[in-house]
């Protein structure tokens, strides 16, 4: 009698079923998002980020437009914040890229300065004559910035030129010149000579700083009451 043969349970080699495909971590586990929906989500997120960046760029351009207008009677100095280079801008539209360029506008038309602290003999800073008498002067100074020297002005002078350059220069020259003349000369006899001397000295002081002196006019002279009558012409 032949021995019993054991039943074979293994399947033929050629019919072995392939293992099930493994899903990426993002698509497995509880609450997994199917692959198609995950790709749509990622694309939507990228689109939202791009649109947000574009909106921010548009708002920046609207708040800080890349083109500015240099008004008539003015010139602009554009400074490259990265390289430090300067460029002179004429009247009209000019390019200014936010975060890259800074533009300073300078008036090149004739400007007027009138000392206010020394207009009267009782003011804050009256002048002194040769005799040491206090007096006030109504002076008018006309000046302008030299357009061809604006780059040097931008590099070397403070931002507030009228206050920090013109005012102290005018006051210093007036004090120096008036102290050389007597009250009678300042009142009438040599007023034209005083005015001319102030004009020449002030022009020499302002020219190296890129400022052109147009004219100096000395008007009313105010003398202290106690000495006003004896020196009247």
mmCIF file of N, CA and C in Angstrom, residues 40-121:
data_model
loop_
_atom_site.group_PDB
_atom_site.id
_atom_site.type_symbol
_atom_site.label_atom_id
_atom_site.label_comp_id
_atom_site.label_asym_id
_atom_site.label_seq_id
_atom_site.Cartn_x
_atom_site.Cartn_y
_atom_site.Cartn_z
ATOM 1 N N UNK A 40 -4.151 69.015 -5.219
ATOM 2 C CA UNK A 40 -4.953 70.236 -5.407
ATOM 3 C C UNK A 40 -4.717 71.206 -4.259
ATOM 4 N N UNK A 41 -4.645 70.641 -3.056
ATOM 5 C CA UNK A 41 -4.411 71.502 -1.888
ATOM 6 C C UNK A 41 -3.063 72.216 -1.980
ATOM 7 N N UNK A 42 -2.007 71.480 -2.368
ATOM 8 C CA UNK A 42 -0.683 72.080 -2.472
ATOM 9 C C UNK A 42 -0.644 73.164 -3.554
ATOM 10 N N UNK A 43 -1.279 72.884 -4.681
ATOM 11 C CA UNK A 43 -1.315 73.884 -5.762
ATOM 12 C C UNK A 43 -2.073 75.132 -5.324
ATOM 13 N N UNK A 44 -3.163 74.936 -4.633
ATOM 14 C CA UNK A 44 -3.945 76.090 -4.164
ATOM 15 C C UNK A 44 -3.140 76.928 -3.177
ATOM 16 N N UNK A 45 -2.407 76.228 -2.297
ATOM 17 C CA UNK A 45 -1.595 76.951 -1.316
ATOM 18 C C UNK A 45 -0.511 77.777 -2.000
ATOM 19 N N UNK A 46 0.142 77.186 -3.007
ATOM 20 C CA UNK A 46 1.173 77.932 -3.741
ATOM 21 C C UNK A 46 0.570 79.142 -4.440
ATOM 22 N N UNK A 47 -0.619 78.990 -5.016
ATOM 23 C CA UNK A 47 -1.275 80.093 -5.710
ATOM 24 C C UNK A 47 -1.613 81.226 -4.742
ATOM 25 N N UNK A 48 -2.097 80.855 -3.550
ATOM 26 C CA UNK A 48 -2.433 81.881 -2.553
ATOM 27 C C UNK A 48 -1.181 82.651 -2.136
ATOM 28 N N UNK A 49 -0.067 81.945 -1.955
ATOM 29 C CA UNK A 49 1.176 82.615 -1.561
ATOM 30 C C UNK A 49 1.650 83.573 -2.652
ATOM 31 N N UNK A 50 1.603 83.120 -3.914
ATOM 32 C CA UNK A 50 2.026 83.976 -5.031
ATOM 33 C C UNK A 50 1.146 85.211 -5.134
ATOM 34 N N UNK A 51 -0.171 85.027 -5.012
ATOM 35 C CA UNK A 51 -1.079 86.175 -5.088
ATOM 36 C C UNK A 51 -0.840 87.141 -3.932
ATOM 37 N N UNK A 52 -0.532 86.602 -2.752
ATOM 38 C CA UNK A 52 -0.235 87.475 -1.623
ATOM 39 C C UNK A 52 1.013 88.307 -1.853
ATOM 40 N N UNK A 53 2.043 87.689 -2.419
ATOM 41 C CA UNK A 53 3.273 88.429 -2.717
ATOM 42 C C UNK A 53 3.025 89.495 -3.772
ATOM 43 N N UNK A 54 2.233 89.151 -4.791
ATOM 44 C CA UNK A 54 1.927 90.148 -5.828
ATOM 45 C C UNK A 54 1.133 91.319 -5.250
ATOM 46 N N UNK A 55 0.182 91.016 -4.374
ATOM 47 C CA UNK A 55 -0.599 92.089 -3.757
ATOM 48 C C UNK A 55 0.287 92.996 -2.917
ATOM 49 N N UNK A 56 1.234 92.395 -2.181
ATOM 50 C CA UNK A 56 2.147 93.206 -1.374
ATOM 51 C C UNK A 56 3.025 94.089 -2.252
ATOM 52 N N UNK A 57 3.474 93.545 -3.391
ATOM 53 C CA UNK A 57 4.294 94.341 -4.302
ATOM 54 C C UNK A 57 3.502 95.502 -4.881
ATOM 55 N N UNK A 58 2.226 95.259 -5.233
ATOM 56 C CA UNK A 58 1.388 96.338 -5.787
ATOM 57 C C UNK A 58 1.169 97.427 -4.744
ATOM 58 N N UNK A 59 0.908 97.043 -3.492
ATOM 59 C CA UNK A 59 0.705 98.033 -2.439
ATOM 60 C C UNK A 59 1.972 98.849 -2.206
ATOM 61 N N UNK A 60 3.135 98.184 -2.254
ATOM 62 C CA UNK A 60 4.393 98.914 -2.066
ATOM 63 C C UNK A 60 4.605 99.923 -3.186
ATOM 64 N N UNK A 61 4.256 99.546 -4.424
ATOM 65 C CA UNK A 61 4.422 100.466 -5.551
ATOM 66 C C UNK A 61 3.471 101.645 -5.429
ATOM 67 N N UNK A 62 2.224 101.373 -4.975
ATOM 68 C CA UNK A 62 1.260 102.461 -4.826
ATOM 69 C C UNK A 62 1.675 103.433 -3.733
ATOM 70 N N UNK A 63 2.235 102.901 -2.653
ATOM 71 C CA UNK A 63 2.667 103.771 -1.553
ATOM 72 C C UNK A 63 3.969 104.492 -1.875
ATOM 73 N N UNK A 64 4.864 103.827 -2.581
ATOM 74 C CA UNK A 64 6.159 104.399 -2.939
ATOM 75 C C UNK A 64 6.369 104.209 -4.450
ATOM 76 N N UNK A 65 5.745 105.046 -5.251
ATOM 77 C CA UNK A 65 5.847 104.860 -6.704
ATOM 78 C C UNK A 65 7.284 104.968 -7.187
ATOM 79 N N UNK A 66 7.646 104.206 -8.206
ATOM 80 C CA UNK A 66 9.031 104.218 -8.707
ATOM 81 C C UNK A 66 9.367 105.458 -9.519
ATOM 82 N N UNK A 67 8.378 106.296 -9.817
ATOM 83 C CA UNK A 67 8.623 107.522 -10.588
ATOM 84 C C UNK A 67 8.143 108.708 -9.761
ATOM 85 N N UNK A 68 9.002 109.696 -9.580
ATOM 86 C CA UNK A 68 8.635 110.916 -8.870
ATOM 87 C C UNK A 68 8.811 112.103 -9.809
ATOM 88 N N UNK A 69 8.248 113.229 -9.425
ATOM 89 C CA UNK A 69 8.335 114.449 -10.244
ATOM 90 C C UNK A 69 9.206 115.481 -9.536
ATOM 91 N N UNK A 70 10.228 115.958 -10.225
ATOM 92 C CA UNK A 70 11.055 117.059 -9.715
ATOM 93 C C UNK A 70 10.377 118.361 -10.151
ATOM 94 N N UNK A 71 9.926 119.197 -9.217
ATOM 95 C CA UNK A 71 9.146 120.382 -9.580
ATOM 96 C C UNK A 71 9.984 121.440 -10.293
ATOM 97 N N UNK A 72 9.325 122.349 -11.005
ATOM 98 C CA UNK A 72 10.049 123.452 -11.673
ATOM 99 C C UNK A 72 10.832 124.286 -10.662
ATOM 100 N N UNK A 73 11.992 124.761 -11.091
ATOM 101 C CA UNK A 73 12.849 125.550 -10.207
ATOM 102 C C UNK A 73 13.614 124.715 -9.210
ATOM 103 N N UNK A 74 13.657 123.405 -9.429
ATOM 104 C CA UNK A 74 14.348 122.513 -8.497
ATOM 105 C C UNK A 74 15.188 121.505 -9.272
ATOM 106 N N UNK A 75 16.074 120.848 -8.550
ATOM 107 C CA UNK A 75 16.839 119.727 -9.067
ATOM 108 C C UNK A 75 16.816 118.632 -7.989
ATOM 109 N N UNK A 76 17.054 117.411 -8.419
ATOM 110 C CA UNK A 76 17.068 116.304 -7.476
ATOM 111 C C UNK A 76 18.425 115.622 -7.448
ATOM 112 N N UNK A 77 18.765 115.055 -6.320
ATOM 113 C CA UNK A 77 19.965 114.233 -6.187
ATOM 114 C C UNK A 77 19.503 112.834 -5.773
ATOM 115 N N UNK A 78 19.762 111.866 -6.647
ATOM 116 C CA UNK A 78 19.372 110.483 -6.362
ATOM 117 C C UNK A 78 20.580 109.709 -5.851
ATOM 118 N N UNK A 79 20.410 109.097 -4.689
ATOM 119 C CA UNK A 79 21.491 108.334 -4.057
ATOM 120 C C UNK A 79 21.176 106.849 -4.082
ATOM 121 N N UNK A 80 22.119 106.060 -4.565
ATOM 122 C CA UNK A 80 21.998 104.602 -4.534
ATOM 123 C C UNK A 80 22.402 104.123 -3.144
ATOM 124 N N UNK A 81 21.457 103.565 -2.412
ATOM 125 C CA UNK A 81 21.725 103.174 -1.030
ATOM 126 C C UNK A 81 22.684 101.992 -0.934
ATOM 127 N N UNK A 82 22.815 101.232 -1.985
ATOM 128 C CA UNK A 82 23.718 100.080 -1.962
ATOM 129 C C UNK A 82 25.153 100.473 -2.282
ATOM 130 N N UNK A 83 25.321 101.285 -3.331
ATOM 131 C CA UNK A 83 26.675 101.643 -3.765
ATOM 132 C C UNK A 83 27.124 103.009 -3.262
ATOM 133 N N UNK A 84 26.172 103.880 -2.861
ATOM 134 C CA UNK A 84 26.518 105.224 -2.418
ATOM 135 C C UNK A 84 26.723 106.210 -3.551
ATOM 136 N N UNK A 85 26.511 105.809 -4.790
ATOM 137 C CA UNK A 85 26.706 106.707 -5.929
ATOM 138 C C UNK A 85 25.571 107.730 -6.003
ATOM 139 N N UNK A 86 25.877 108.903 -6.589
ATOM 140 C CA UNK A 86 24.920 109.993 -6.710
ATOM 141 C C UNK A 86 24.669 110.314 -8.167
ATOM 142 N N UNK A 87 23.448 110.767 -8.463
ATOM 143 C CA UNK A 87 23.082 111.185 -9.818
ATOM 144 C C UNK A 87 22.252 112.447 -9.721
ATOM 145 N N UNK A 88 22.523 113.413 -10.603
ATOM 146 C CA UNK A 88 21.789 114.677 -10.632
ATOM 147 C C UNK A 88 20.558 114.528 -11.515
ATOM 148 N N UNK A 89 19.394 114.923 -10.993
ATOM 149 C CA UNK A 89 18.129 114.769 -11.710
ATOM 150 C C UNK A 89 17.601 116.131 -12.124
ATOM 151 N N UNK A 90 17.227 116.325 -13.391
ATOM 152 C CA UNK A 90 16.654 117.598 -13.832
ATOM 153 C C UNK A 90 15.171 117.696 -13.464
ATOM 154 N N UNK A 91 14.542 118.784 -13.855
ATOM 155 C CA UNK A 91 13.104 118.924 -13.637
ATOM 156 C C UNK A 91 12.352 117.833 -14.400
ATOM 157 N N UNK A 92 11.181 117.465 -13.864
ATOM 158 C CA UNK A 92 10.358 116.479 -14.551
ATOM 159 C C UNK A 92 10.391 115.129 -13.865
ATOM 160 N N UNK A 93 9.856 114.093 -14.561
ATOM 161 C CA UNK A 93 9.803 112.751 -13.956
ATOM 162 C C UNK A 93 11.187 112.140 -13.808
ATOM 163 N N UNK A 94 11.355 111.363 -12.741
ATOM 164 C CA UNK A 94 12.642 110.708 -12.473
ATOM 165 C C UNK A 94 12.373 109.355 -11.836
ATOM 166 N N UNK A 95 13.247 108.404 -12.136
ATOM 167 C CA UNK A 95 13.109 107.050 -11.605
ATOM 168 C C UNK A 95 13.631 106.980 -10.179
ATOM 169 N N UNK A 96 12.831 106.351 -9.303
ATOM 170 C CA UNK A 96 13.242 106.105 -7.925
ATOM 171 C C UNK A 96 12.709 104.736 -7.512
ATOM 172 N N UNK A 97 13.611 103.781 -7.380
ATOM 173 C CA UNK A 97 13.217 102.430 -7.012
ATOM 174 C C UNK A 97 13.187 102.329 -5.488
ATOM 175 N N UNK A 98 12.026 101.982 -4.910
ATOM 176 C CA UNK A 98 11.952 101.871 -3.444
ATOM 177 C C UNK A 98 12.986 100.898 -2.902
ATOM 178 N N UNK A 99 13.509 101.225 -1.744
ATOM 179 C CA UNK A 99 14.521 100.434 -1.031
ATOM 180 C C UNK A 99 15.895 100.489 -1.693
ATOM 181 N N UNK A 100 15.986 101.038 -2.899
ATOM 182 C CA UNK A 100 17.285 101.158 -3.566
ATOM 183 C C UNK A 100 17.729 102.605 -3.663
ATOM 184 N N UNK A 101 16.798 103.503 -4.006
ATOM 185 C CA UNK A 101 17.144 104.903 -4.235
ATOM 186 C C UNK A 101 16.553 105.802 -3.147
ATOM 187 N N UNK A 102 17.301 106.816 -2.796
ATOM 188 C CA UNK A 102 16.794 107.925 -2.014
ATOM 189 C C UNK A 102 16.962 109.197 -2.830
ATOM 190 N N UNK A 103 15.948 110.054 -2.867
ATOM 191 C CA UNK A 103 15.988 111.269 -3.677
ATOM 192 C C UNK A 103 15.775 112.482 -2.784
ATOM 193 N N UNK A 104 16.669 113.455 -2.888
ATOM 194 C CA UNK A 104 16.549 114.729 -2.180
ATOM 195 C C UNK A 104 16.339 115.829 -3.204
ATOM 196 N N UNK A 105 15.321 116.648 -2.999
ATOM 197 C CA UNK A 105 14.989 117.733 -3.931
ATOM 198 C C UNK A 105 15.521 119.048 -3.370
ATOM 199 N N UNK A 106 16.245 119.790 -4.219
ATOM 200 C CA UNK A 106 16.809 121.089 -3.842
ATOM 201 C C UNK A 106 16.218 122.177 -4.731
ATOM 202 N N UNK A 107 15.802 123.272 -4.115
ATOM 203 C CA UNK A 107 15.347 124.433 -4.874
ATOM 204 C C UNK A 107 16.570 125.194 -5.392
ATOM 205 N N UNK A 108 16.603 125.470 -6.700
ATOM 206 C CA UNK A 108 17.721 126.212 -7.281
ATOM 207 C C UNK A 108 17.302 127.623 -7.693
ATOM 208 N N UNK A 109 16.060 127.977 -7.462
ATOM 209 C CA UNK A 109 15.620 129.340 -7.740
ATOM 210 C C UNK A 109 16.141 130.278 -6.648
ATOM 211 N N UNK A 110 16.024 131.575 -6.872
ATOM 212 C CA UNK A 110 16.504 132.559 -5.901
ATOM 213 C C UNK A 110 15.675 132.495 -4.620
ATOM 214 N N UNK A 111 16.369 132.438 -3.498
ATOM 215 C CA UNK A 111 15.712 132.402 -2.191
ATOM 216 C C UNK A 111 16.095 133.646 -1.399
ATOM 217 N N UNK A 112 15.304 133.942 -0.393
ATOM 218 C CA UNK A 112 15.496 135.167 0.397
ATOM 219 C C UNK A 112 15.660 134.812 1.868
ATOM 220 N N UNK A 113 16.646 135.426 2.484
ATOM 221 C CA UNK A 113 16.833 135.305 3.927
ATOM 222 C C UNK A 113 16.875 136.687 4.537
ATOM 223 N N UNK A 114 16.113 136.895 5.610
ATOM 224 C CA UNK A 114 16.083 138.161 6.344
ATOM 225 C C UNK A 114 16.313 137.872 7.825
ATOM 226 N N UNK A 115 17.415 138.328 8.388
ATOM 227 C CA UNK A 115 17.658 138.091 9.814
ATOM 228 C C UNK A 115 16.522 138.658 10.657
ATOM 229 N N UNK A 116 15.997 137.857 11.559
ATOM 230 C CA UNK A 116 14.859 138.291 12.380
ATOM 231 C C UNK A 116 15.274 138.622 13.813
ATOM 232 N N UNK A 117 16.332 138.017 14.312
ATOM 233 C CA UNK A 117 16.726 138.239 15.704
ATOM 234 C C UNK A 117 17.469 139.556 15.907
ATOM 235 N N UNK A 118 17.856 140.203 14.805
ATOM 236 C CA UNK A 118 18.645 141.444 14.928
ATOM 237 C C UNK A 118 18.025 142.586 14.132
ATOM 238 N N UNK A 119 16.719 142.553 13.958
ATOM 239 C CA UNK A 119 16.059 143.617 13.203
ATOM 240 C C UNK A 119 15.928 144.900 14.014
ATOM 241 N N UNK A 120 15.918 144.784 15.336
ATOM 242 C CA UNK A 120 15.814 145.970 16.191
ATOM 243 C C UNK A 120 16.944 145.965 17.205
ATOM 244 N N UNK A 121 17.201 147.141 17.756
ATOM 245 C CA UNK A 121 18.278 147.266 18.747
ATOM 246 C C UNK A 121 17.918 146.567 20.053
#
